[in-house]
XYZ file of C-alpha atoms in Angstrom:
656
model
C -12.543 29.362 -15.400
C -16.508 29.627 -13.963
C -17.222 28.795 -10.278
C -18.409 25.291 -11.236
C -15.258 24.550 -12.776
C -13.293 25.690 -10.066
C -15.205 23.563 -7.351
C -14.907 20.657 -9.789
C -11.187 21.268 -10.251
C -10.763 21.668 -6.266
C -12.575 18.279 -5.574
C -10.493 16.483 -8.047
C -7.204 17.755 -6.624
C -8.176 17.050 -3.093
C -9.048 13.532 -3.886
C -5.926 12.978 -5.847
C -3.966 14.379 -2.955
C -5.944 12.103 -0.216
C -4.511 9.175 -2.346
C -0.758 10.100 -1.488
C -1.389 9.594 1.988
C -0.689 5.959 2.682
C -3.075 5.911 5.815
C -5.827 7.786 4.463
C -7.625 5.187 2.233
C -10.538 5.822 4.268
C -10.402 9.668 3.534
C -9.701 8.662 0.065
C -13.062 6.323 0.129
C -14.941 9.376 1.210
C -14.201 11.306 -1.607
C -14.850 8.501 -4.184
C -18.049 8.040 -2.407
C -18.983 11.655 -3.050
C -18.046 11.316 -6.486
C -20.228 7.933 -6.824
C -23.180 10.146 -5.172
C -22.433 13.217 -7.576
C -22.165 11.120 -10.778
C -25.449 8.974 -10.035
C -27.238 12.151 -9.245
C -26.423 13.496 -12.703
C -27.279 10.213 -14.666
C -30.600 9.879 -12.940
C -31.395 13.587 -13.368
C -31.161 13.292 -17.283
C -32.322 9.755 -17.099
C -29.452 8.617 -19.434
C -25.884 7.014 -19.379
C -22.540 7.870 -21.308
C -21.378 4.581 -22.229
C -18.011 4.013 -23.696
C -16.069 1.218 -24.771
C -14.412 0.447 -21.383
C -17.592 1.657 -19.247
C -19.293 -2.201 -18.855
C -15.760 -3.423 -17.869
C -15.595 -1.082 -15.276
C -18.647 -1.467 -13.523
C -17.995 -5.101 -13.522
C -14.416 -4.480 -11.980
C -16.085 -2.386 -9.452
C -18.699 -5.137 -8.607
C -15.953 -7.485 -8.154
C -13.603 -5.246 -5.974
C -16.922 -5.075 -3.639
C -17.400 -8.906 -3.797
C -14.016 -9.618 -2.527
C -13.922 -7.048 -0.088
C -16.880 -7.922 1.795
C -15.927 -11.775 1.521
C -12.449 -11.324 2.870
C -11.426 -12.836 6.086
C -9.282 -9.888 7.067
C -12.331 -7.613 6.581
C -10.389 -4.129 7.564
C -7.590 -4.689 5.540
C -9.504 -5.655 2.532
C -12.077 -2.635 2.880
C -9.222 -0.387 2.891
C -7.555 -1.721 -0.019
C -10.588 -1.567 -2.035
C -10.536 2.341 -1.401
C -7.281 2.195 -3.305
C -8.029 0.036 -6.104
C -11.672 1.448 -6.523
C -10.178 4.794 -7.767
C -9.816 3.520 -11.236
C -13.481 2.258 -11.827
C -14.898 5.241 -9.956
C -13.079 7.817 -11.572
C -13.412 6.553 -14.988
C -17.378 6.309 -14.624
C -17.587 9.582 -12.601
C -15.484 11.700 -15.171
C -17.133 10.141 -18.507
C -20.631 11.391 -16.920
C -19.856 14.628 -16.021
C -19.725 17.353 -18.701
C -17.785 19.550 -16.552
C -14.733 17.148 -16.578
C -14.050 17.828 -20.398
C -14.192 21.524 -19.569
C -11.929 21.208 -16.502
C -9.405 18.967 -18.029
C -6.773 21.672 -19.095
C -6.667 23.123 -15.623
C -6.530 19.779 -14.057
C -3.304 18.796 -16.753
C -1.659 22.100 -15.629
C -2.131 21.306 -11.828
C -0.679 17.771 -12.724
C 2.223 19.357 -14.591
C 3.168 21.650 -11.503
C 2.728 18.852 -9.139
C 5.055 16.844 -10.843
C 7.400 19.619 -11.480
C 7.596 19.912 -7.688
C 7.749 16.280 -6.752
C 10.832 16.005 -9.428
C 12.571 18.709 -7.720
C 12.014 17.306 -4.469
C 13.470 13.952 -5.720
C 16.393 15.880 -7.250
C 17.250 17.602 -3.946
C 17.334 14.055 -2.132
C 20.003 12.944 -4.557
C 21.988 16.088 -4.405
C 22.003 16.124 -0.354
C 21.961 12.313 -0.189
C 18.736 12.363 1.589
C 16.722 8.936 2.679
C 18.257 6.430 0.639
C 20.276 8.649 -1.818
C 18.417 8.284 -4.934
C 15.275 10.011 -6.312
C 12.072 8.712 -4.600
C 10.288 11.971 -3.893
C 7.426 11.543 -1.190
C 7.520 7.676 -1.657
C 9.222 4.865 -0.223
C 10.151 3.416 -3.473
C 11.978 4.876 -6.029
C 10.098 2.491 -8.536
C 6.852 3.960 -7.862
C 8.253 7.550 -8.159
C 9.479 6.438 -11.591
C 5.896 5.131 -12.339
C 4.656 8.557 -11.439
C 7.042 10.508 -13.446
C 6.274 8.113 -16.532
C 2.512 8.799 -16.199
C 3.264 12.576 -16.116
C 5.924 12.507 -18.827
C 4.045 11.642 -22.053
C 1.316 14.195 -21.507
C 3.879 16.974 -20.796
C 5.726 16.260 -23.909
C 2.708 16.425 -25.803
C 1.889 19.985 -24.660
C 5.495 20.869 -25.410
C 5.119 19.573 -28.839
C 1.845 21.282 -29.736
C 1.821 24.619 -27.954
C 0.924 27.296 -30.279
C 4.062 29.019 -31.442
C 3.234 32.652 -31.698
C 2.562 34.532 -28.317
C 3.420 31.437 -26.350
C 6.976 31.612 -25.755
C 6.782 31.844 -21.977
C 4.521 28.995 -21.580
C 6.655 26.959 -24.158
C 9.639 28.006 -22.042
C 8.177 26.903 -18.901
C 6.967 23.551 -20.221
C 10.326 22.825 -21.630
C 12.077 23.588 -18.262
C 9.507 21.378 -16.456
C 9.904 18.686 -18.504
C 13.594 18.659 -18.133
C 13.160 18.406 -14.388
C 10.676 15.499 -14.774
C 12.819 13.708 -17.136
C 16.046 14.153 -14.983
C 14.184 12.512 -12.140
C 12.869 9.709 -13.797
C 16.751 9.007 -14.721
C 18.069 9.960 -11.128
C 15.745 7.054 -10.017
C 17.810 4.583 -11.600
C 14.675 2.276 -11.956
C 15.168 -0.458 -14.481
C 11.469 -0.993 -14.513
C 10.415 2.269 -15.028
C 13.227 3.186 -17.449
C 12.668 0.155 -19.495
C 8.830 1.018 -19.830
C 9.820 4.436 -20.895
C 12.209 3.586 -23.493
C 9.794 0.953 -25.067
C 6.930 3.508 -25.070
C 9.316 6.345 -26.470
C 9.415 5.292 -30.157
C 5.617 5.147 -30.406
C 5.190 8.455 -28.962
C 7.975 9.867 -31.532
C 6.127 8.141 -34.372
C 2.701 9.691 -33.200
C 4.344 13.013 -33.010
C 5.758 12.652 -36.508
C 2.373 12.001 -37.946
C 1.026 15.281 -36.168
C 1.935 18.183 -38.279
C 3.018 20.688 -35.502
C 4.750 18.325 -33.355
C 6.896 16.846 -36.069
C 8.862 20.047 -36.319
C 9.760 19.882 -32.763
C 10.892 16.503 -32.284
C 14.340 17.340 -32.420
C 14.103 19.969 -29.475
C 12.231 16.910 -27.363
C 15.059 14.500 -28.127
C 17.792 17.103 -27.095
C 15.889 17.968 -24.069
C 15.626 14.408 -22.929
C 19.276 13.773 -23.859
C 20.134 16.822 -21.585
C 18.165 15.364 -18.597
C 20.175 12.246 -18.918
C 23.207 13.892 -18.814
C 22.167 16.211 -15.908
C 21.363 12.979 -13.915
C 24.619 11.150 -14.992
C 27.253 13.965 -14.821
C 25.561 16.661 -12.531
C 23.889 14.194 -10.060
C 26.243 11.448 -10.605
C 23.274 8.697 -10.889
C 23.070 6.575 -13.896
C 20.923 3.724 -14.654
C 24.144 2.296 -16.371
C 25.287 1.578 -13.107
C 22.797 -0.733 -12.318
C 23.505 -4.533 -13.008
C 21.581 -6.059 -16.173
C 22.504 -9.625 -15.248
C 19.241 -10.578 -13.665
C 20.979 -13.947 -12.613
C 23.486 -11.992 -10.535
C 20.806 -9.292 -9.184
C 19.589 -9.742 -5.390
C 16.352 -7.620 -6.335
C 15.632 -10.235 -9.453
C 16.114 -13.242 -7.270
C 13.962 -11.882 -4.814
C 11.173 -11.223 -6.945
C 11.688 -14.939 -8.448
C 11.254 -16.394 -4.978
C 8.017 -14.176 -4.266
C 6.488 -15.234 -7.282
C 7.132 -18.785 -6.750
C 5.252 -18.575 -3.055
C 2.662 -16.236 -4.855
C 1.655 -19.210 -7.305
C 0.932 -21.496 -4.229
C -1.059 -19.101 -2.603
C -3.011 -18.279 -5.857
C -3.691 -21.914 -5.882
C -4.874 -21.922 -2.235
C -7.331 -19.236 -2.717
C -8.216 -19.467 -6.895
C -11.911 -18.306 -6.875
C -12.668 -15.451 -4.614
C -8.922 -15.058 -3.321
C -7.552 -14.060 -0.179
C -8.981 -10.596 -0.073
C -7.660 -7.100 -1.156
C -4.457 -6.049 0.591
C -4.136 -9.337 2.571
C -1.000 -10.407 0.935
C 0.920 -9.544 3.702
C -1.292 -11.578 6.074
C -0.843 -14.845 4.048
C 2.659 -14.597 2.539
C 5.047 -15.475 5.728
C 3.114 -19.033 5.682
C 4.321 -19.639 2.115
C 7.651 -17.555 2.212
C 10.885 -19.494 1.321
C 13.752 -18.943 3.897
C 15.851 -17.570 0.952
C 13.517 -14.770 0.537
C 14.646 -12.336 3.204
C 15.188 -8.919 1.535
C 11.598 -7.679 1.251
C 9.210 -6.580 3.803
C 6.611 -8.927 2.135
C 3.873 -6.432 1.765
C 3.923 -6.892 -2.023
C 4.228 -9.438 -4.577
C 6.137 -7.327 -6.910
C 3.849 -7.974 -9.811
C 0.289 -6.634 -9.607
C -1.223 -9.041 -11.830
C -0.150 -11.920 -9.611
C -1.135 -9.932 -6.569
C -4.584 -9.151 -7.860
C -4.880 -12.846 -8.738
C -3.904 -13.696 -5.138
C -6.258 -11.369 -3.676
C -9.290 -11.446 -5.682
C -8.912 -14.607 -7.477
C -8.842 -15.593 -11.089
C -11.537 -13.395 -12.444
C -9.575 -10.214 -11.042
C -6.442 -11.111 -12.960
C -8.812 -11.779 -15.929
C -10.520 -8.201 -15.731
C -7.105 -6.684 -15.303
C -6.057 -8.307 -18.370
C -8.991 -7.395 -20.080
C -8.568 -3.674 -18.901
C -4.722 -3.927 -20.451
C -6.415 -5.148 -23.643
C -8.888 -2.411 -23.909
C -6.049 0.026 -23.335
C -3.962 -1.391 -26.230
C -7.027 -1.161 -28.471
C -7.814 2.474 -28.022
C -4.140 3.293 -28.097
C -4.013 1.723 -31.818
C -6.997 3.698 -32.660
C -5.485 6.981 -31.098
C -2.515 6.296 -33.249
C -4.304 6.092 -36.405
C -5.675 9.440 -35.511
C -2.764 11.249 -34.154
C -2.675 13.725 -37.059
C -5.374 15.520 -35.175
C -4.783 17.103 -31.848
C -7.176 15.110 -30.060
C -5.665 11.668 -31.449
C -2.385 12.706 -30.292
C -3.214 13.836 -26.919
C -5.145 10.425 -26.294
C -2.057 8.640 -27.554
C 0.121 10.514 -25.006
C -2.200 9.688 -22.330
C -2.568 6.070 -23.221
C 1.314 5.754 -23.562
C 1.543 7.219 -19.761
C -1.048 4.453 -18.642
C 0.598 1.847 -20.735
C 3.834 2.548 -19.001
C 2.267 1.912 -15.858
C 0.799 -1.438 -16.937
C 4.112 -2.601 -18.252
C 5.877 -1.517 -14.979
C 3.283 -3.419 -12.963
C 4.833 -6.921 -14.249
C 7.817 -6.212 -12.015
C 6.294 -3.819 -9.208
C 3.457 -2.605 -7.192
C 1.854 0.017 -9.136
C -1.745 -0.345 -8.948
C -1.662 -0.823 -5.094
C -1.507 2.842 -4.760
C -4.651 5.255 -4.562
C -3.158 8.034 -6.596
C -2.099 5.935 -9.261
C -5.855 4.468 -9.890
C -7.224 7.791 -9.466
C -4.926 9.373 -12.098
C -5.336 6.364 -14.445
C -9.148 6.217 -14.244
C -9.121 10.221 -15.184
C -6.419 9.597 -17.926
C -8.765 6.874 -19.512
C -11.887 8.895 -19.113
C -10.361 11.933 -21.057
C -9.220 9.541 -23.781
C -12.690 8.220 -24.011
C -13.847 11.732 -24.507
C -11.474 12.521 -26.964
C -11.588 9.732 -29.128
C -13.937 7.054 -28.197
C -17.762 6.614 -29.466
C -20.107 7.425 -26.814
C -23.536 5.343 -26.791
C -26.381 7.062 -24.593
C -28.174 4.587 -22.855
C -31.478 4.995 -20.779
C -31.659 4.228 -17.307
C -34.285 3.544 -15.090
C -36.313 6.690 -14.141
C -36.120 7.222 -10.329
C -38.784 9.537 -10.053
C -41.368 6.374 -10.504
C -40.162 5.088 -6.897
C -41.962 6.550 -3.894
C -39.960 8.725 -1.710
C -39.670 6.496 1.142
C -38.196 3.673 -1.152
C -35.861 6.385 -2.609
C -34.658 7.360 0.987
C -34.661 3.263 2.268
C -32.217 2.476 -0.907
C -30.228 5.468 -0.471
C -29.881 5.239 3.431
C -28.835 1.383 3.022
C -26.124 2.189 0.272
C -24.896 5.030 2.314
C -24.711 2.661 5.596
C -23.283 -0.086 3.764
C -20.394 2.024 2.561
C -20.067 4.595 5.243
C -20.049 2.244 7.921
C -16.519 0.723 7.746
C -14.890 3.778 6.519
C -16.519 5.999 8.947
C -15.332 3.804 11.755
C -11.782 3.867 10.272
C -11.898 7.606 10.299
C -13.193 7.894 13.856
C -10.576 5.248 15.035
C -7.497 7.293 13.686
C -9.407 10.263 15.263
C -8.735 8.895 18.845
C -5.081 7.142 17.999
C -3.371 9.038 20.605
C -1.245 7.360 23.494
C -2.980 9.461 25.863
C -6.176 7.776 25.313
C -4.434 4.621 26.722
C -4.686 5.099 30.524
C -5.773 3.015 33.433
C -8.136 5.857 34.287
C -10.343 4.423 31.390
C -11.266 1.493 32.826
C -12.959 2.865 35.879
C -14.189 6.464 34.657
C -17.879 6.856 33.932
C -17.325 10.048 31.765
C -17.533 9.520 27.838
C -14.049 9.457 26.335
C -11.919 8.551 23.513
C -11.748 5.162 25.371
C -15.754 4.852 25.418
C -15.684 5.680 21.912
C -13.527 3.212 20.935
C -15.904 0.431 22.849
C -18.878 1.854 20.962
C -16.613 1.453 17.331
C -16.055 -1.960 17.923
C -19.397 -3.067 18.814
C -20.439 -1.843 15.601
C -17.547 -2.635 13.528
C -15.317 -5.215 15.508
C -12.825 -5.216 12.566
C -11.702 -1.720 13.277
C -8.020 -2.252 14.278
C -7.069 1.273 15.909
C -10.008 1.259 17.959
C -9.393 -2.527 19.231
C -5.785 -1.507 19.882
C -6.941 1.372 22.123
C -8.647 -1.166 24.263
C -6.178 -3.815 24.041
C -3.290 -1.657 25.159
C -5.438 -0.073 28.047
C -5.825 -3.512 29.280
C -2.526 -4.745 28.829
C -1.152 -1.787 30.658
C -3.938 -2.501 33.403
C -2.957 -6.121 33.747
C 0.552 -5.376 34.134
C -0.108 -3.133 37.241
C -0.050 -5.126 40.082
C -1.277 -2.184 42.469
C -3.898 -1.234 40.629
C -5.304 -4.824 40.108
C -5.305 -5.326 43.892
C -6.943 -1.807 44.220
C -9.703 -2.933 42.078
C -10.252 -6.370 43.382
C -10.419 -10.171 42.264
C -13.656 -9.848 40.456
C -12.440 -6.927 38.255
C -9.037 -8.851 37.585
C -11.013 -11.978 36.415
C -13.518 -9.851 34.413
C -10.870 -7.756 32.590
C -8.631 -11.001 32.100
C -11.503 -12.732 30.416
C -12.642 -9.839 28.195
C -9.050 -9.083 27.051
C -8.167 -12.572 25.950
C -11.730 -12.719 24.208
C -10.972 -9.390 22.384
C -7.309 -10.831 21.718
C -9.094 -13.822 19.949
C -11.446 -11.688 17.878
C -8.784 -9.466 16.636
C -6.737 -12.116 15.725
C -9.289 -14.143 13.836
C -9.982 -10.887 12.020
C -6.243 -10.430 11.011
C -5.473 -13.819 9.528
C -3.766 -14.909 12.956
C -1.345 -12.093 12.906
C 1.552 -13.438 15.056
C 2.054 -10.277 16.889
C -1.426 -10.157 18.082
C -1.008 -13.946 19.051
C 2.654 -13.057 20.888
C 0.817 -10.394 23.241
C -2.134 -12.772 24.059
C 0.564 -15.541 24.650
C 2.453 -13.126 27.050
C -0.797 -12.289 28.992
C -1.652 -16.112 29.448
C 1.661 -16.988 30.747
C 1.917 -13.789 32.977
C -1.400 -14.659 34.276
C -1.442 -18.573 34.348
C -2.088 -18.731 38.089
C -5.450 -17.059 37.490
C -6.962 -20.226 35.458
C -7.318 -23.811 36.518
C -3.975 -26.131 36.269
C -2.484 -26.513 32.914
C -5.441 -24.465 31.123
C -3.032 -21.466 30.516
C -0.092 -23.167 29.030
C -2.315 -25.359 26.823
C -4.181 -22.489 25.681
C -0.471 -20.565 24.934
C 0.341 -23.495 22.948
C -2.744 -23.333 20.515
C -2.197 -19.563 20.251
C 1.694 -19.847 19.371
C 1.261 -22.791 16.977
C -1.667 -20.760 14.949
C 0.575 -17.905 15.011
C 3.680 -19.765 13.697
C 1.473 -21.629 11.175
C 0.603 -17.995 9.805
C 4.212 -16.678 10.170
C 6.887 -19.308 10.717
C 9.422 -16.555 10.925
C 8.133 -14.313 13.582
C 11.073 -13.773 15.962
C 8.891 -12.917 19.120
C 6.638 -16.019 18.650
C 9.611 -18.137 18.386
C 10.916 -16.395 21.549
C 7.750 -16.901 23.340
C 7.243 -20.445 22.577
C 10.708 -21.006 24.031
C 9.921 -19.094 27.196
C 6.518 -21.239 27.291
C 8.801 -24.284 27.231
C 10.977 -23.107 29.993
C 8.171 -22.157 32.397
C 6.580 -25.727 31.842
C 10.311 -27.044 32.900
C 11.674 -28.108 29.604
C 14.889 -25.869 29.320
C 16.579 -28.253 26.889
C 13.805 -28.274 24.575
C 13.298 -24.269 24.989
C 17.172 -24.189 23.850
C 16.453 -26.476 21.037
C 13.475 -24.191 19.669
C 15.961 -21.419 19.456
C 18.730 -23.352 17.907
C 16.363 -24.798 15.325
C 15.230 -21.243 14.314
C 18.609 -19.873 13.765
C 18.970 -22.551 11.147
C 15.897 -21.336 8.941
C 15.537 -17.495 9.835
C 17.247 -15.314 7.353
C 16.809 -12.041 8.834
C 19.540 -10.791 10.399
C 17.661 -8.690 13.082
C 15.399 -11.689 13.629
C 18.020 -14.146 13.779
C 20.244 -11.755 16.325
C 16.986 -11.297 18.585
C 16.654 -15.123 18.933
C 20.519 -15.645 19.523
C 19.992 -12.926 22.155
C 17.552 -15.137 23.925
C 19.464 -18.382 23.613
C 22.335 -16.653 25.300
C 20.423 -15.483 28.072
C 19.074 -18.942 28.795
C 22.643 -20.408 28.742
C 23.751 -17.745 31.206
C 20.812 -18.018 33.557
C 20.614 -17.348 36.488
C 23.288 -14.825 35.809
C 21.956 -11.933 34.298
C 23.856 -10.015 31.356
C 23.357 -6.393 30.767
C 25.030 -6.315 27.552
C 22.357 -8.618 26.391
C 19.499 -6.531 27.347
C 21.143 -3.508 26.056
C 21.584 -5.057 22.498
C 17.906 -6.116 22.505
C 16.823 -2.822 23.327
C 18.881 -1.477 20.361
C 17.557 -3.921 17.889
C 14.119 -3.412 18.936
C 14.485 0.253 18.550
C 15.023 -0.537 14.847
C 11.687 0.202 12.875
C 11.551 -0.681 9.080
C 10.577 1.806 6.514
C 7.275 0.176 6.059
C 6.489 1.391 9.550
C 8.077 4.787 9.519
C 7.520 5.897 6.332
C 11.261 6.754 6.155
C 14.053 4.469 4.696
C 16.056 2.644 7.272
C 19.653 3.221 6.532
C 22.403 1.299 8.633
C 26.303 0.999 8.030
C 27.200 -2.169 6.225
C 29.231 -3.079 9.588
C 26.273 -2.702 12.121
C 24.983 -6.499 12.036
C 28.677 -7.825 11.431
C 29.593 -5.854 14.835
C 26.462 -7.169 16.733
C 27.524 -10.695 16.094
C 31.019 -10.166 16.945
C 29.444 -8.989 20.531
C 27.438 -12.126 20.457
C 30.137 -14.365 19.579
C 32.427 -12.860 22.353
C 29.740 -13.403 24.957
C 28.719 -17.160 23.679
C 32.963 -17.685 24.307
C 32.513 -16.288 27.547
C 29.672 -18.324 28.753
C 31.204 -21.324 27.455
C 34.305 -20.752 29.361
C 32.505 -20.316 32.408
C 30.482 -23.392 32.066
C 33.568 -25.783 31.510
């Protein structure tokens, strides 16, 4: 490997690894921007563009990604998610137009195989030591995602095992066999029905392609025996088996939840049929369409990528995705016809890995992960180079432009793309608790707080910087001594600026109920600073908008009840809580509402037990926030219900 290939490989590996970082979509965007610039530079330098079967479709897909991202009502979320989705078209176009990719592929394939083996060992360790949820999921929060990743690696790894030279490569064959055994064991240990079904459906196609290949035909039995050994390892040694999961979908809670998700999703699609709601905004809009019976998911994904793409990107998005699927099927058919040759067989193996993702995406979220899109883009680019016919097209000679126009166009594009992602990276760089301090409001020195102010002036949708400012203001408004020291004018100015900032952030996040609750609490707590009735009227408006966006938000319901109590409507406040208890199914939310109801019934008496239980429940953080599975004993919530029942009986007996 020469230095150019080494740099190219290192760049691809860093780009791929950046996609594994859930909060790092801005970093991935920077890498993709570098890839785009490097690819365009090569194209304009040789004044030709290498177009394959899927190239035009990829360009249209990329264009639509940007159109939807820029038109979204939740701009930051849409642009961050765009960086995850853009990996597929960008990497396909980049790799097919850089000759170094073909030279580096063999090394990249080895890196992917080693990475998959390490992740598979990690997943097996999780099962053996009952870490997390107790099943194989590797570095991910979802075993289905891990199963999809194993599928993506399994078919190319099986190709290498079946085609490696016989003489002088015994160690390589042994290492490949051991790695594939580990990957297969981890795949079975996920007990993912979608992942296993996709693998099983595509396995006969792979074996048929192997049978057509002269060298591979002799080793098919070895592969079958290795796969059976992996299944036995999972079933006997790890004591986890796909057979233990029910296949009666009418009795399966996860299947029922998906059906309810899809019903709500269709209604969301009809509400935004053309341009969509914006990439990554399913979580913002879903609560308004969520049915009470669906209480088992976090509400981040539709568990069907095709439906979610349609919801967030409109009908054009799903049409583009289906066209891409059709293109993959056509290429697979062509590769199977050429499977007698090494290039055709390798192409078929890569496409089967991609097909496994497309199949699994019907029942799960697969393409909403940056690394998946990056790998699919690289796989399809390699397939194009192996078996597709290339059409060399001439491009505009950029040398004809004046230097001024060149720099102007380049600067405009860099500003358009870098501004949101650069602001996000800067925002995360100041995301530390020490940057939330009262002194920041009065200090004249440049600090992270001042940087946050500058970021929000340029990019108001940058949430992390906005949070730094909001949390600092909330801290100051809650400190009566600080407010007295600063004076009435400062207090009034800070209060007005804070409420305006809350309105701005709420509008840029589809009326996020949590932001609305925080704004409502400030309005209630500082109602005396406003004209008679203004604060309470404004609070009603904020909470109504928040509850329209998310009718199941426990804190919004509790805050509305407290507002009614402050207005002197105690009976109405309790009725609000009682009514919410009839349609909220989430146990934690229902218990928080019940605690508030008991607190109001017991007033003016205070009950430390209620405060302690509320504190305990609020300390629970779901896996979607912490990155770790939240595992509670089956008796946890029933035990809290029993305590609340005892308190309710005591209050009732005391009021008789």
